[in-house]
XYZ file of C-alpha atoms in Angstrom:
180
model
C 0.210 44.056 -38.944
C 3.900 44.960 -38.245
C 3.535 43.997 -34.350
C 1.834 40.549 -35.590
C 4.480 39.653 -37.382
C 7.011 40.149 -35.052
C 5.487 37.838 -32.078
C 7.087 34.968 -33.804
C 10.636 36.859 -33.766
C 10.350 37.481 -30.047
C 8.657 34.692 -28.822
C 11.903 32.675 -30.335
C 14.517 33.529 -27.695
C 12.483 32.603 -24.781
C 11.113 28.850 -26.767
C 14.951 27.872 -27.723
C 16.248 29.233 -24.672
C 13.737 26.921 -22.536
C 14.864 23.710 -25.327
C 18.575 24.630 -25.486
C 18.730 24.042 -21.749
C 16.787 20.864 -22.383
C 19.008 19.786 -25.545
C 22.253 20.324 -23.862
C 21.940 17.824 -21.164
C 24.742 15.439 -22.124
C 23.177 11.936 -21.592
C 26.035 10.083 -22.651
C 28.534 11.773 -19.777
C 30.625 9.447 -18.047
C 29.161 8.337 -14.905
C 30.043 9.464 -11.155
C 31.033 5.842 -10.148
C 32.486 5.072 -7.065
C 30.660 7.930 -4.765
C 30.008 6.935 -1.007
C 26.106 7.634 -0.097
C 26.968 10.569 1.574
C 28.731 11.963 -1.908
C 26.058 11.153 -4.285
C 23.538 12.687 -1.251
C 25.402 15.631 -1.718
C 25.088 15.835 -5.304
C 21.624 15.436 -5.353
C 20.478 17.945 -2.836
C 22.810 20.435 -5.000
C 22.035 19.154 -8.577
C 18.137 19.675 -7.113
C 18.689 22.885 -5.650
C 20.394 24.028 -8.547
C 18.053 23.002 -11.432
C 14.734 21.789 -9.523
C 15.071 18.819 -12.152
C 12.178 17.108 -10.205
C 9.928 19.273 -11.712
C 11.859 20.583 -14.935
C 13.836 17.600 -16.497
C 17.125 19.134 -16.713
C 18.471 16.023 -15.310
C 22.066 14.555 -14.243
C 22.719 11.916 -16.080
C 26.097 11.190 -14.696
C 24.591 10.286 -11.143
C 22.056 7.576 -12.168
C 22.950 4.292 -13.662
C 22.251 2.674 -17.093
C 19.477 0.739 -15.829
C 17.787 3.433 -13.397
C 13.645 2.951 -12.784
C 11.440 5.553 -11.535
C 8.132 3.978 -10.014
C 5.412 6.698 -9.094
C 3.823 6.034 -5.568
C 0.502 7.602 -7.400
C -1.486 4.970 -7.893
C -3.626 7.167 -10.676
C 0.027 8.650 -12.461
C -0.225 8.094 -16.509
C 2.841 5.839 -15.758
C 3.773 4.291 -12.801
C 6.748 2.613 -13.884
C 9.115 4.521 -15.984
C 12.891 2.968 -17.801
C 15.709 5.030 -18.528
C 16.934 7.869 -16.963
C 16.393 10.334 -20.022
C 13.430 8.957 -20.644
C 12.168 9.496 -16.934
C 13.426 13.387 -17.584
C 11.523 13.895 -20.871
C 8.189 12.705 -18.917
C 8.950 15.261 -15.959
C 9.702 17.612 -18.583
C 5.991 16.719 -20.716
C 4.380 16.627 -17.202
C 4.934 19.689 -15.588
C 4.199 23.097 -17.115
C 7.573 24.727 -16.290
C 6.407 27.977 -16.249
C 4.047 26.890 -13.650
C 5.826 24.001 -11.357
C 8.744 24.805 -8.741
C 10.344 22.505 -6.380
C 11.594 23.574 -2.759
C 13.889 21.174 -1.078
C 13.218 20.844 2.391
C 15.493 18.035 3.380
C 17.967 15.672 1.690
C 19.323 12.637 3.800
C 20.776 9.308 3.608
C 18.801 7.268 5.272
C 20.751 3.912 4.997
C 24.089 2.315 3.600
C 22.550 2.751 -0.316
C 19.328 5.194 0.300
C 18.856 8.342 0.036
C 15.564 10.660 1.068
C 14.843 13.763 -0.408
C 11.654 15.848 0.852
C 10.489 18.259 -1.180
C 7.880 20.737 -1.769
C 5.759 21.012 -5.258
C 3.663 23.886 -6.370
C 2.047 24.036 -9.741
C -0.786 25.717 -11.388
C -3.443 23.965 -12.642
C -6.692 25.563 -14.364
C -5.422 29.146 -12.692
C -5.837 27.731 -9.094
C -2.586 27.466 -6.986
C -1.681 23.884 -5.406
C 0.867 22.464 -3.276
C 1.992 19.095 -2.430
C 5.211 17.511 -0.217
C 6.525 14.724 -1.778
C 9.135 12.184 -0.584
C 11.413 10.952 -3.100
C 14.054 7.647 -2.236
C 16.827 7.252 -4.074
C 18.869 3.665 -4.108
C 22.052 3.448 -5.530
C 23.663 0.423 -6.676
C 27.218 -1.253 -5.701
C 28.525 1.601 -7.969
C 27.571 4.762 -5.976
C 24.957 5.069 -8.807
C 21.391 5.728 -8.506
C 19.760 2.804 -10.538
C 16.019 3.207 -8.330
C 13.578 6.420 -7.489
C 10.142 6.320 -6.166
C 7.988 8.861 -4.996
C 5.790 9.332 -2.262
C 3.207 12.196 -1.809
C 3.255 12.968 1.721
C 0.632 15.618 1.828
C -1.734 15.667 -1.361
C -2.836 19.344 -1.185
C -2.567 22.796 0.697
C 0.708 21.775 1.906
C 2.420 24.415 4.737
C 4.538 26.727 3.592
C 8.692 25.668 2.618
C 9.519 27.568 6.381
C 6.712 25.207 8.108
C 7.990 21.835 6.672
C 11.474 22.631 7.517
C 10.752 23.783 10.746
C 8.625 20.467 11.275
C 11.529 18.435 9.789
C 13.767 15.490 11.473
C 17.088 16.513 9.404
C 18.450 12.790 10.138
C 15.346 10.910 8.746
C 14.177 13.542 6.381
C 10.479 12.931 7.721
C 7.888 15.392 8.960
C 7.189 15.500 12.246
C 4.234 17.031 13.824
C 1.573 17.421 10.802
């Protein structure tokens, strides 16, 4: 009885741990305004890298404008159109099992004067089996250096190669797979 009532007691840390990091994303932080491409390319591939907010919702706010869009390339996604950055982070965050999801950045690249290509690598666990997908994710910014428009693309739907294979197969310029 003793060890049953102190699950809750440990199981605490870990739960407001996970939400503190969620909860102390400041969505009101003043914006990055006034980046070149190449800057707010930058900051994405680290602010990815860093956090893997593709797959866990710990966002950065201060990169994406007021009126930022996600559209989902997945014709079947529970929403294909989402508005509002935090918002778009809070659906990440309810649609991935964090325990479960990772993201591996293969490539991130500008690809023109206000877009920006990120290629990226998602595994998850669903039902105890192991799957894998690349993704492509374009990023426009707006005449602010702000990213205001993201859509996804899933490149390769399942049993994607390994993180070392898609690099290895990458064009770093276009941040597209070559070879596959």
């Amino acid at each position: 009885l003793a060890n049953l009532l102190s699950l809750p007691i440990l199981l605490k840390p870990y739960i407001s741990i996970a939400g503190e990091e969620f909860d102390s994303i400041e969505w009101l932080k003043p914006k990055s305004r006034g980046l070149n491409v190449e800057q707010m390319a930058d900051g994405i591939n680290d602010s990815i890298r860093e956090s893997s907010w593709l797959v866990s919702g710990s966002g950065r706010p201060e990169y994406f404008s007021d009126h930022f869009v996600y559209y989902s390339g997945d014709k079947a996604a529970a929403a294909n159109e989402i508005r509002g950055y935090e918002n778009y982070c809070r659906k990440i965050r309810e649609l991935y099992n964090n325990s479960n999801a990772s993201c591996d950045l293969i490539c991130c690249s500008v690809r023109n004067p206000n877009t920006i290509t990120a290629l990226w690598r998602l595994r998850e666990e669903k039902n105890g089996i192991d799957t894998s997908k690349v993704i492509s994710t374009t990023f426009v910014t707006d005449t602010e250096g702000l990213v205001f428009a993201q859509r996804d693309k899933i490149l390769i739907d399942k049993n994607a190669p390994s993180s070392n294979e898609l690099r290895a197969k990458c064009d770093w310029y276009s941040c597209t797979l070559t070879g596959l």
